[in-house]
mmCIF file with all atom_site columns, C-alpha atoms in Angstrom:
data_model
loop_
_atom_site.group_PDB
_atom_site.id
_atom_site.type_symbol
_atom_site.label_atom_id
_atom_site.label_alt_id
_atom_site.label_comp_id
_atom_site.label_asym_id
_atom_site.label_entity_id
_atom_site.label_seq_id
_atom_site.pdbx_PDB_ins_code
_atom_site.Cartn_x
_atom_site.Cartn_y
_atom_site.Cartn_z
_atom_site.occupancy
_atom_site.B_iso_or_equiv
_atom_site.pdbx_formal_charge
_atom_site.auth_seq_id
_atom_site.auth_comp_id
_atom_site.auth_asym_id
_atom_site.auth_atom_id
_atom_site.pdbx_PDB_model_num
ATOM 1   C CA . ILE J 1 1   ? 20.090  -16.458 5.364   1.00 0.00 ? 531 ILE J CA 1
ATOM 2   C CA . ASN J 1 2   ? 20.937  -17.714 8.867   1.00 0.00 ? 532 ASN J CA 1
ATOM 3   C CA . SER J 1 3   ? 17.840  -19.150 10.544  1.00 0.00 ? 533 SER J CA 1
ATOM 4   C CA . SER J 1 4   ? 18.540  -17.344 13.834  1.00 0.00 ? 534 SER J CA 1
ATOM 5   C CA . ILE J 1 5   ? 18.454  -13.852 12.323  1.00 0.00 ? 535 ILE J CA 1
ATOM 6   C CA . LYS J 1 6   ? 15.958  -11.470 14.001  1.00 0.00 ? 536 LYS J CA 1
ATOM 7   C CA . GLU J 1 7   ? 16.553  -8.176  12.201  1.00 0.00 ? 537 GLU J CA 1
ATOM 8   C CA . ILE J 1 8   ? 17.699  -6.806  8.860   1.00 0.00 ? 538 ILE J CA 1
ATOM 9   C CA . ARG J 1 9   ? 19.280  -3.504  9.749   1.00 0.00 ? 539 ARG J CA 1
ATOM 10  C CA . SER J 1 10  ? 18.834  -0.223  7.928   1.00 0.00 ? 540 SER J CA 1
ATOM 11  C CA . SER J 1 11  ? 20.352  -0.094  4.428   1.00 0.00 ? 541 SER J CA 1
ATOM 12  C CA . ALA J 1 12  ? 21.747  -3.635  4.808   1.00 0.00 ? 542 ALA J CA 1
ATOM 13  C CA . PHE J 1 13  ? 21.163  -4.557  1.145   1.00 0.00 ? 543 PHE J CA 1
ATOM 14  C CA . LYS J 1 14  ? 20.518  -1.084  -0.228  1.00 0.00 ? 544 LYS J CA 1
ATOM 15  C CA . ASP J 1 15  ? 21.300  -0.709  -3.959  1.00 0.00 ? 545 ASP J CA 1
ATOM 16  C CA . CYS J 1 16  ? 22.392  -4.329  -4.412  1.00 0.00 ? 546 CYS J CA 1
ATOM 17  C CA . LYS J 1 17  ? 21.541  -4.112  -8.095  1.00 0.00 ? 547 LYS J CA 1
ATOM 18  C CA . LYS J 1 18  ? 22.278  -7.780  -8.933  1.00 0.00 ? 548 LYS J CA 1
ATOM 19  C CA . LEU J 1 19  ? 20.300  -9.344  -6.080  1.00 0.00 ? 549 LEU J CA 1
ATOM 20  C CA . LYS J 1 20  ? 17.423  -11.348 -7.646  1.00 0.00 ? 550 LYS J CA 1
ATOM 21  C CA . GLU J 1 21  ? 15.876  -13.490 -4.932  1.00 0.00 ? 551 GLU J CA 1
ATOM 22  C CA . LEU J 1 22  ? 15.835  -13.770 -1.145  1.00 0.00 ? 552 LEU J CA 1
ATOM 23  C CA . SER J 1 23  ? 14.046  -16.145 1.195   1.00 0.00 ? 553 SER J CA 1
ATOM 24  C CA . PHE J 1 24  ? 13.560  -15.582 4.910   1.00 0.00 ? 554 PHE J CA 1
ATOM 25  C CA . SER J 1 25  ? 10.839  -18.220 5.223   1.00 0.00 ? 555 SER J CA 1
ATOM 26  C CA . SER J 1 26  ? 12.883  -20.475 7.532   1.00 0.00 ? 556 SER J CA 1
ATOM 27  C CA . THR J 1 27  ? 14.150  -17.648 9.750   1.00 0.00 ? 557 THR J CA 1
ATOM 28  C CA . SER J 1 28  ? 12.874  -15.981 12.931  1.00 0.00 ? 558 SER J CA 1
ATOM 29  C CA . LEU J 1 29  ? 13.041  -12.522 11.372  1.00 0.00 ? 559 LEU J CA 1
ATOM 30  C CA . ILE J 1 30  ? 11.002  -9.913  13.271  1.00 0.00 ? 560 ILE J CA 1
ATOM 31  C CA . ARG J 1 31  ? 12.039  -6.573  11.818  1.00 0.00 ? 561 ARG J CA 1
ATOM 32  C CA . ILE J 1 32  ? 13.143  -5.161  8.455   1.00 0.00 ? 562 ILE J CA 1
ATOM 33  C CA . GLY J 1 33  ? 14.869  -1.811  8.893   1.00 0.00 ? 563 GLY J CA 1
ATOM 34  C CA . SER J 1 34  ? 14.551  1.338   6.820   1.00 0.00 ? 564 SER J CA 1
ATOM 35  C CA . TYR J 1 35  ? 16.017  1.236   3.284   1.00 0.00 ? 565 TYR J CA 1
ATOM 36  C CA . ALA J 1 36  ? 16.985  -2.423  3.888   1.00 0.00 ? 566 ALA J CA 1
ATOM 37  C CA . PHE J 1 37  ? 16.374  -3.448  0.252   1.00 0.00 ? 567 PHE J CA 1
ATOM 38  C CA . ALA J 1 38  ? 15.807  -0.044  -1.343  1.00 0.00 ? 568 ALA J CA 1
ATOM 39  C CA . GLY J 1 39  ? 17.080  0.165   -4.895  1.00 0.00 ? 569 GLY J CA 1
ATOM 40  C CA . CYS J 1 40  ? 17.476  -3.602  -5.351  1.00 0.00 ? 570 CYS J CA 1
ATOM 41  C CA . SER J 1 41  ? 16.260  -3.134  -8.896  1.00 0.00 ? 571 SER J CA 1
ATOM 42  C CA . SER J 1 42  ? 16.788  -6.762  -10.044 1.00 0.00 ? 572 SER J CA 1
ATOM 43  C CA . MET J 1 43  ? 15.032  -8.440  -7.119  1.00 0.00 ? 573 MET J CA 1
ATOM 44  C CA . GLU J 1 44  ? 12.033  -10.360 -8.461  1.00 0.00 ? 574 GLU J CA 1
ATOM 45  C CA . LYS J 1 45  ? 11.044  -12.408 -5.439  1.00 0.00 ? 575 LYS J CA 1
ATOM 46  C CA . ILE J 1 46  ? 11.286  -12.261 -1.664  1.00 0.00 ? 576 ILE J CA 1
ATOM 47  C CA . SER J 1 47  ? 9.734   -14.679 0.839   1.00 0.00 ? 577 SER J CA 1
ATOM 48  C CA . LEU J 1 48  ? 8.887   -13.198 4.232   1.00 0.00 ? 578 LEU J CA 1
ATOM 49  C CA . PRO J 1 49  ? 8.514   -15.351 7.368   1.00 0.00 ? 579 PRO J CA 1
ATOM 50  C CA . SER J 1 50  ? 5.465   -15.702 9.622   1.00 0.00 ? 580 SER J CA 1
ATOM 51  C CA . SER J 1 51  ? 7.497   -14.226 12.492  1.00 0.00 ? 581 SER J CA 1
ATOM 52  C CA . LEU J 1 52  ? 7.849   -10.792 10.836  1.00 0.00 ? 582 LEU J CA 1
ATOM 53  C CA . LYS J 1 53  ? 6.181   -7.876  12.645  1.00 0.00 ? 583 LYS J CA 1
ATOM 54  C CA . PHE J 1 54  ? 7.613   -4.640  11.237  1.00 0.00 ? 584 PHE J CA 1
ATOM 55  C CA . ILE J 1 55  ? 8.582   -3.370  7.766   1.00 0.00 ? 585 ILE J CA 1
ATOM 56  C CA . GLY J 1 56  ? 10.520  -0.099  7.928   1.00 0.00 ? 586 GLY J CA 1
ATOM 57  C CA . PHE J 1 57  ? 10.188  3.050   5.835   1.00 0.00 ? 587 PHE J CA 1
ATOM 58  C CA . PHE J 1 58  ? 11.558  2.915   2.278   1.00 0.00 ? 588 PHE J CA 1
ATOM 59  C CA . SER J 1 59  ? 12.521  -0.723  2.956   1.00 0.00 ? 589 SER J CA 1
ATOM 60  C CA . PHE J 1 60  ? 11.605  -1.936  -0.573  1.00 0.00 ? 590 PHE J CA 1
ATOM 61  C CA . ASN J 1 61  ? 11.510  1.426   -2.330  1.00 0.00 ? 591 ASN J CA 1
ATOM 62  C CA . LYS J 1 62  ? 12.389  1.221   -6.038  1.00 0.00 ? 592 LYS J CA 1
ATOM 63  C CA . CYS J 1 63  ? 12.570  -2.567  -6.160  1.00 0.00 ? 593 CYS J CA 1
ATOM 64  C CA . THR J 1 64  ? 11.470  -2.168  -9.746  1.00 0.00 ? 594 THR J CA 1
ATOM 65  C CA . SER J 1 65  ? 11.517  -5.875  -10.711 1.00 0.00 ? 595 SER J CA 1
ATOM 66  C CA . LEU J 1 66  ? 9.487   -7.109  -7.731  1.00 0.00 ? 596 LEU J CA 1
ATOM 67  C CA . LYS J 1 67  ? 6.199   -8.505  -9.084  1.00 0.00 ? 597 LYS J CA 1
ATOM 68  C CA . GLU J 1 68  ? 4.436   -9.929  -6.053  1.00 0.00 ? 598 GLU J CA 1
ATOM 69  C CA . ILE J 1 69  ? 4.630   -9.555  -2.298  1.00 0.00 ? 599 ILE J CA 1
ATOM 70  C CA . ILE J 1 70  ? 2.850   -11.563 0.374   1.00 0.00 ? 600 ILE J CA 1
ATOM 71  C CA . ILE J 1 71  ? 2.913   -9.731  3.683   1.00 0.00 ? 601 ILE J CA 1
ATOM 72  C CA . PRO J 1 72  ? 2.372   -12.316 6.433   1.00 0.00 ? 602 PRO J CA 1
ATOM 73  C CA . SER J 1 73  ? -0.436  -11.907 8.957   1.00 0.00 ? 603 SER J CA 1
ATOM 74  C CA . SER J 1 74  ? 2.095   -11.384 11.743  1.00 0.00 ? 604 SER J CA 1
ATOM 75  C CA . VAL J 1 75  ? 3.022   -7.925  10.375  1.00 0.00 ? 605 VAL J CA 1
ATOM 76  C CA . THR J 1 76  ? 1.435   -5.117  12.422  1.00 0.00 ? 606 THR J CA 1
ATOM 77  C CA . LYS J 1 77  ? 3.145   -2.132  10.785  1.00 0.00 ? 607 LYS J CA 1
ATOM 78  C CA . ILE J 1 78  ? 4.286   -1.200  7.289   1.00 0.00 ? 608 ILE J CA 1
ATOM 79  C CA . ASP J 1 79  ? 6.047   2.143   7.537   1.00 0.00 ? 609 ASP J CA 1
ATOM 80  C CA . GLN J 1 80  ? 6.028   5.101   5.138   1.00 0.00 ? 610 GLN J CA 1
ATOM 81  C CA . PHE J 1 81  ? 7.134   4.605   1.515   1.00 0.00 ? 611 PHE J CA 1
ATOM 82  C CA . ALA J 1 82  ? 7.833   0.905   2.244   1.00 0.00 ? 612 ALA J CA 1
ATOM 83  C CA . PHE J 1 83  ? 6.892   -0.319  -1.261  1.00 0.00 ? 613 PHE J CA 1
ATOM 84  C CA . SER J 1 84  ? 6.783   2.977   -3.132  1.00 0.00 ? 614 SER J CA 1
ATOM 85  C CA . ASP J 1 85  ? 8.007   3.091   -6.738  1.00 0.00 ? 615 ASP J CA 1
ATOM 86  C CA . CYS J 1 86  ? 7.890   -0.695  -7.134  1.00 0.00 ? 616 CYS J CA 1
ATOM 87  C CA . SER J 1 87  ? 6.890   -0.270  -10.759 1.00 0.00 ? 617 SER J CA 1
ATOM 88  C CA . SER J 1 88  ? 6.447   -3.998  -11.590 1.00 0.00 ? 618 SER J CA 1
ATOM 89  C CA . LEU J 1 89  ? 4.486   -4.897  -8.464  1.00 0.00 ? 619 LEU J CA 1
ATOM 90  C CA . SER J 1 90  ? 1.137   -6.228  -9.675  1.00 0.00 ? 620 SER J CA 1
ATOM 91  C CA . GLN J 1 91  ? -0.032  -8.319  -6.712  1.00 0.00 ? 621 GLN J CA 1
ATOM 92  C CA . ILE J 1 92  ? 0.015   -7.670  -2.988  1.00 0.00 ? 622 ILE J CA 1
ATOM 93  C CA . THR J 1 93  ? -1.430  -9.620  -0.096  1.00 0.00 ? 623 THR J CA 1
ATOM 94  C CA . ILE J 1 94  ? -1.744  -7.365  2.921   1.00 0.00 ? 624 ILE J CA 1
ATOM 95  C CA . SER J 1 95  ? -1.345  -8.634  6.485   1.00 0.00 ? 625 SER J CA 1
ATOM 96  C CA . SER J 1 96  ? -4.613  -9.313  8.310   1.00 0.00 ? 626 SER J CA 1
ATOM 97  C CA . SER J 1 97  ? -3.083  -7.771  11.460  1.00 0.00 ? 627 SER J CA 1
ATOM 98  C CA . LEU J 1 98  ? -2.306  -4.395  9.907   1.00 0.00 ? 628 LEU J CA 1
ATOM 99  C CA . ILE J 1 99  ? -4.058  -1.391  11.492  1.00 0.00 ? 629 ILE J CA 1
ATOM 100 C CA . SER J 1 100 ? -2.983  1.361   9.114   1.00 0.00 ? 630 SER J CA 1
ATOM 101 C CA . ILE J 1 101 ? -1.800  1.703   5.496   1.00 0.00 ? 631 ILE J CA 1
ATOM 102 C CA . SER J 1 102 ? 0.970   4.245   6.012   1.00 0.00 ? 632 SER J CA 1
ATOM 103 C CA . LEU J 1 103 ? 1.744   7.386   4.064   1.00 0.00 ? 633 LEU J CA 1
ATOM 104 C CA . HIS J 1 104 ? 2.955   6.590   0.516   1.00 0.00 ? 634 HIS J CA 1
ATOM 105 C CA . ALA J 1 105 ? 3.211   2.893   1.447   1.00 0.00 ? 635 ALA J CA 1
ATOM 106 C CA . PHE J 1 106 ? 2.373   1.741   -2.106  1.00 0.00 ? 636 PHE J CA 1
ATOM 107 C CA . SER J 1 107 ? 2.565   5.002   -4.055  1.00 0.00 ? 637 SER J CA 1
ATOM 108 C CA . LYS J 1 108 ? 3.607   4.861   -7.716  1.00 0.00 ? 638 LYS J CA 1
ATOM 109 C CA . CYS J 1 109 ? 3.209   1.097   -7.953  1.00 0.00 ? 639 CYS J CA 1
ATOM 110 C CA . ILE J 1 110 ? 2.112   1.608   -11.525 1.00 0.00 ? 640 ILE J CA 1
ATOM 111 C CA . SER J 1 111 ? 1.457   -2.104  -12.307 1.00 0.00 ? 641 SER J CA 1
ATOM 112 C CA . LEU J 1 112 ? -0.784  -2.738  -9.302  1.00 0.00 ? 642 LEU J CA 1
ATOM 113 C CA . GLN J 1 113 ? -4.313  -3.654  -10.478 1.00 0.00 ? 643 GLN J CA 1
ATOM 114 C CA . GLN J 1 114 ? -6.210  -4.843  -7.413  1.00 0.00 ? 644 GLN J CA 1
ATOM 115 C CA . VAL J 1 115 ? -6.017  -4.263  -3.671  1.00 0.00 ? 645 VAL J CA 1
ATOM 116 C CA . ILE J 1 116 ? -8.072  -5.954  -0.977  1.00 0.00 ? 646 ILE J CA 1
ATOM 117 C CA . ILE J 1 117 ? -7.640  -4.184  2.329   1.00 0.00 ? 647 ILE J CA 1
ATOM 118 C CA . PRO J 1 118 ? -8.108  -6.491  5.348   1.00 0.00 ? 648 PRO J CA 1
ATOM 119 C CA . SER J 1 119 ? -10.751 -5.816  7.998   1.00 0.00 ? 649 SER J CA 1
ATOM 120 C CA . SER J 1 120 ? -8.084  -5.056  10.605  1.00 0.00 ? 650 SER J CA 1
ATOM 121 C CA . VAL J 1 121 ? -7.260  -1.721  8.915   1.00 0.00 ? 651 VAL J CA 1
ATOM 122 C CA . THR J 1 122 ? -8.843  1.430   10.372  1.00 0.00 ? 652 THR J CA 1
ATOM 123 C CA . SER J 1 123 ? -7.047  4.122   8.371   1.00 0.00 ? 653 SER J CA 1
ATOM 124 C CA . ILE J 1 124 ? -5.637  4.628   4.884   1.00 0.00 ? 654 ILE J CA 1
ATOM 125 C CA . GLU J 1 125 ? -3.079  7.389   5.271   1.00 0.00 ? 655 GLU J CA 1
ATOM 126 C CA . SER J 1 126 ? -2.216  10.203  2.895   1.00 0.00 ? 656 SER J CA 1
ATOM 127 C CA . SER J 1 127 ? -0.989  9.240   -0.589  1.00 0.00 ? 657 SER J CA 1
ATOM 128 C CA . ALA J 1 128 ? -1.009  5.543   0.341   1.00 0.00 ? 658 ALA J CA 1
ATOM 129 C CA . PHE J 1 129 ? -1.867  4.515   -3.235  1.00 0.00 ? 659 PHE J CA 1
ATOM 130 C CA . GLU J 1 130 ? -1.096  7.759   -5.041  1.00 0.00 ? 660 GLU J CA 1
ATOM 131 C CA . GLY J 1 131 ? -0.062  7.292   -8.673  1.00 0.00 ? 661 GLY J CA 1
ATOM 132 C CA . CYS J 1 132 ? -1.108  3.634   -8.904  1.00 0.00 ? 662 CYS J CA 1
ATOM 133 C CA . SER J 1 133 ? -2.242  4.265   -12.452 1.00 0.00 ? 663 SER J CA 1
ATOM 134 C CA . SER J 1 134 ? -3.226  0.640   -13.259 1.00 0.00 ? 664 SER J CA 1
ATOM 135 C CA . LEU J 1 135 ? -5.342  0.147   -10.130 1.00 0.00 ? 665 LEU J CA 1
ATOM 136 C CA . LYS J 1 136 ? -8.826  -0.945  -11.246 1.00 0.00 ? 666 LYS J CA 1
ATOM 137 C CA . GLU J 1 137 ? -10.311 -2.277  -8.039  1.00 0.00 ? 667 GLU J CA 1
ATOM 138 C CA . ILE J 1 138 ? -9.949  -1.416  -4.374  1.00 0.00 ? 668 ILE J CA 1
ATOM 139 C CA . VAL J 1 139 ? -11.982 -3.100  -1.634  1.00 0.00 ? 669 VAL J CA 1
ATOM 140 C CA . ILE J 1 140 ? -12.323 -0.981  1.494   1.00 0.00 ? 670 ILE J CA 1
ATOM 141 C CA . PRO J 1 141 ? -13.710 -2.815  4.558   1.00 0.00 ? 671 PRO J CA 1
ATOM 142 C CA . SER J 1 142 ? -16.180 -1.394  7.085   1.00 0.00 ? 672 SER J CA 1
ATOM 143 C CA . SER J 1 143 ? -13.403 -1.199  9.683   1.00 0.00 ? 673 SER J CA 1
ATOM 144 C CA . VAL J 1 144 ? -11.908 1.874   7.944   1.00 0.00 ? 674 VAL J CA 1
ATOM 145 C CA . THR J 1 145 ? -12.799 5.228   9.518   1.00 0.00 ? 675 THR J CA 1
ATOM 146 C CA . LYS J 1 146 ? -10.308 7.542   7.793   1.00 0.00 ? 676 LYS J CA 1
ATOM 147 C CA . ILE J 1 147 ? -9.021  8.013   4.238   1.00 0.00 ? 677 ILE J CA 1
ATOM 148 C CA . GLY J 1 148 ? -6.162  10.529  4.074   1.00 0.00 ? 678 GLY J CA 1
ATOM 149 C CA . TYR J 1 149 ? -5.537  13.314  1.586   1.00 0.00 ? 679 TYR J CA 1
ATOM 150 C CA . SER J 1 150 ? -4.393  12.294  -1.918  1.00 0.00 ? 680 SER J CA 1
ATOM 151 C CA . SER J 1 151 ? -4.678  8.640   -0.871  1.00 0.00 ? 681 SER J CA 1
ATOM 152 C CA . PHE J 1 152 ? -5.835  7.575   -4.361  1.00 0.00 ? 682 PHE J CA 1
ATOM 153 C CA . TYR J 1 153 ? -4.627  10.606  -6.298  1.00 0.00 ? 683 TYR J CA 1
ATOM 154 C CA . GLY J 1 154 ? -3.857  9.760   -9.925  1.00 0.00 ? 684 GLY J CA 1
ATOM 155 C CA . CYS J 1 155 ? -5.360  6.257   -9.864  1.00 0.00 ? 685 CYS J CA 1
ATOM 156 C CA . SER J 1 156 ? -6.443  6.838   -13.440 1.00 0.00 ? 686 SER J CA 1
ATOM 157 C CA . SER J 1 157 ? -7.750  3.297   -14.114 1.00 0.00 ? 687 SER J CA 1
ATOM 158 C CA . LEU J 1 158 ? -10.108 3.206   -11.129 1.00 0.00 ? 688 LEU J CA 1
ATOM 159 C CA . THR J 1 159 ? -13.683 3.121   -12.470 1.00 0.00 ? 689 THR J CA 1
ATOM 160 C CA . LYS J 1 160 ? -15.774 2.764   -9.322  1.00 0.00 ? 690 LYS J CA 1
ATOM 161 C CA . ILE J 1 161 ? -15.359 2.614   -5.578  1.00 0.00 ? 691 ILE J CA 1
ATOM 162 C CA . SER J 1 162 ? -17.549 2.031   -2.568  1.00 0.00 ? 692 SER J CA 1
ATOM 163 C CA . ILE J 1 163 ? -16.793 3.899   0.647   1.00 0.00 ? 693 ILE J CA 1
ATOM 164 C CA . PRO J 1 164 ? -18.321 2.177   3.693   1.00 0.00 ? 694 PRO J CA 1
ATOM 165 C CA . LYS J 1 165 ? -20.511 4.058   6.190   1.00 0.00 ? 695 LYS J CA 1
ATOM 166 C CA . SER J 1 166 ? -17.800 3.606   8.821   1.00 0.00 ? 696 SER J CA 1
ATOM 167 C CA . VAL J 1 167 ? -15.649 6.269   7.099   1.00 0.00 ? 697 VAL J CA 1
ATOM 168 C CA . LYS J 1 168 ? -15.967 9.581   8.935   1.00 0.00 ? 698 LYS J CA 1
ATOM 169 C CA . GLU J 1 169 ? -13.166 11.528  7.270   1.00 0.00 ? 699 GLU J CA 1
ATOM 170 C CA . ILE J 1 170 ? -11.809 11.802  3.729   1.00 0.00 ? 700 ILE J CA 1
ATOM 171 C CA . GLY J 1 171 ? -8.902  14.174  3.090   1.00 0.00 ? 701 GLY J CA 1
ATOM 172 C CA . ASN J 1 172 ? -8.576  16.751  0.345   1.00 0.00 ? 702 ASN J CA 1
ATOM 173 C CA . ASN J 1 173 ? -7.957  15.442  -3.190  1.00 0.00 ? 703 ASN J CA 1
ATOM 174 C CA . ALA J 1 174 ? -8.285  11.820  -2.087  1.00 0.00 ? 704 ALA J CA 1
ATOM 175 C CA . PHE J 1 175 ? -9.672  10.960  -5.539  1.00 0.00 ? 705 PHE J CA 1
ATOM 176 C CA . ALA J 1 176 ? -8.221  13.782  -7.638  1.00 0.00 ? 706 ALA J CA 1
ATOM 177 C CA . ASN J 1 177 ? -7.001  12.867  -11.134 1.00 0.00 ? 707 ASN J CA 1
ATOM 178 C CA . CYS J 1 178 ? -8.923  9.589   -11.051 1.00 0.00 ? 708 CYS J CA 1
ATOM 179 C CA . SER J 1 179 ? -9.930  10.298  -14.628 1.00 0.00 ? 709 SER J CA 1
ATOM 180 C CA . SER J 1 180 ? -11.809 6.995   -15.215 1.00 0.00 ? 710 SER J CA 1
ATOM 181 C CA . LEU J 1 181 ? -13.844 7.119   -12.003 1.00 0.00 ? 711 LEU J CA 1
ATOM 182 C CA . THR J 1 182 ? -17.510 7.148   -13.043 1.00 0.00 ? 712 THR J CA 1
ATOM 183 C CA . GLN J 1 183 ? -19.254 5.900   -9.894  1.00 0.00 ? 713 GLN J CA 1
ATOM 184 C CA . ILE J 1 184 ? -18.659 6.319   -6.174  1.00 0.00 ? 714 ILE J CA 1
ATOM 185 C CA . PHE J 1 185 ? -20.775 5.156   -3.250  1.00 0.00 ? 715 PHE J CA 1
ATOM 186 C CA . ILE J 1 186 ? -20.060 7.443   -0.308  1.00 0.00 ? 716 ILE J CA 1
ATOM 187 C CA . PRO J 1 187 ? -21.607 8.211   3.116   1.00 0.00 ? 717 PRO J CA 1
ATOM 188 C CA . SER J 1 188 ? -23.906 11.260  3.033   1.00 0.00 ? 718 SER J CA 1
ATOM 189 C CA . SER J 1 189 ? -22.034 12.741  6.005   1.00 0.00 ? 719 SER J CA 1
ATOM 190 C CA . ILE J 1 190 ? -18.892 13.309  3.888   1.00 0.00 ? 720 ILE J CA 1
ATOM 191 C CA . ASN J 1 191 ? -18.293 16.680  2.233   1.00 0.00 ? 721 ASN J CA 1
ATOM 192 C CA . ILE J 1 192 ? -17.569 15.681  -1.361  1.00 0.00 ? 722 ILE J CA 1
ATOM 193 C CA . ASP J 1 193 ? -16.566 19.157  -2.567  1.00 0.00 ? 723 ASP J CA 1
ATOM 194 C CA . LYS J 1 194 ? -12.884 18.827  -1.641  1.00 0.00 ? 724 LYS J CA 1
ATOM 195 C CA . ILE J 1 195 ? -12.103 15.180  -2.360  1.00 0.00 ? 725 ILE J CA 1
ATOM 196 C CA . GLY J 1 196 ? -11.269 15.823  -6.008  1.00 0.00 ? 726 GLY J CA 1
ATOM 197 C CA . LEU J 1 197 ? -13.977 13.935  -7.894  1.00 0.00 ? 727 LEU J CA 1
ATOM 198 C CA . ASN J 1 198 ? -14.032 14.508  -11.649 1.00 0.00 ? 728 ASN J CA 1
ATOM 199 C CA . SER J 1 199 ? -17.170 15.966  -13.215 1.00 0.00 ? 729 SER J CA 1
ATOM 200 C CA . ASN J 1 200 ? -18.168 12.636  -14.815 1.00 0.00 ? 730 ASN J CA 1
ATOM 201 C CA . ALA J 1 201 ? -18.330 10.735  -11.524 1.00 0.00 ? 731 ALA J CA 1
ATOM 202 C CA . LYS J 1 202 ? -21.809 9.671   -10.425 1.00 0.00 ? 732 LYS J CA 1
ATOM 203 C CA . VAL J 1 203 ? -22.108 10.127  -6.683  1.00 0.00 ? 733 VAL J CA 1
ATOM 204 C CA . ILE J 1 204 ? -24.439 7.771   -4.809  1.00 0.00 ? 734 ILE J CA 1
ATOM 205 C CA . LEU J 1 205 ? -24.973 8.830   -1.206  1.00 0.00 ? 735 LEU J CA 1
ATOM 206 C CA . ILE J 1 206 ? -25.262 6.195   1.528   1.00 0.00 ? 736 ILE J CA 1
ATOM 207 C CA . GLU J 1 207 ? -27.536 7.158   4.391   1.00 0.00 ? 737 GLU J CA 1
#
């Protein structure tokens, strides 16, 4: 890829089924447009540069062979559905400049096992990790104030989670169908009746 490139436009590589690897590490890329690599089902590896700031909606949707993604600290926004349905994605490193995990950003990443959310993030939007059925551990920092509805819906391997006192709002069904969830630490100010906890979950209130 030409080193002077600044933007990958919308749908530029969409449905390139035989594309296996791309490196932008030596470029000045700033923006990846919507659907840019959507449906690149053979792509196993992509290297993103430290200049990158924006990842558009559905940009890597259904990249079903992608196993790992490192999102550089320069990235300030990952748009909706950006990595949704990446069924082989097992490891993600999230930018330390990100403010919000957008709606459905990593939904149905069924191989994802662990997520560490950086302390720059203030909100986890609706369905951000919905259907991540292999997710066993999620670390939520004290910078987060909002967890959207259905954000962890169907994370059936999640066994425990700690919600920091900074969280003031949790949407409906945020933890619905988390069938293995047996322990949750949660601020006492949160109404737990609508967040979808299963009957086996032990709730420990944080004052």
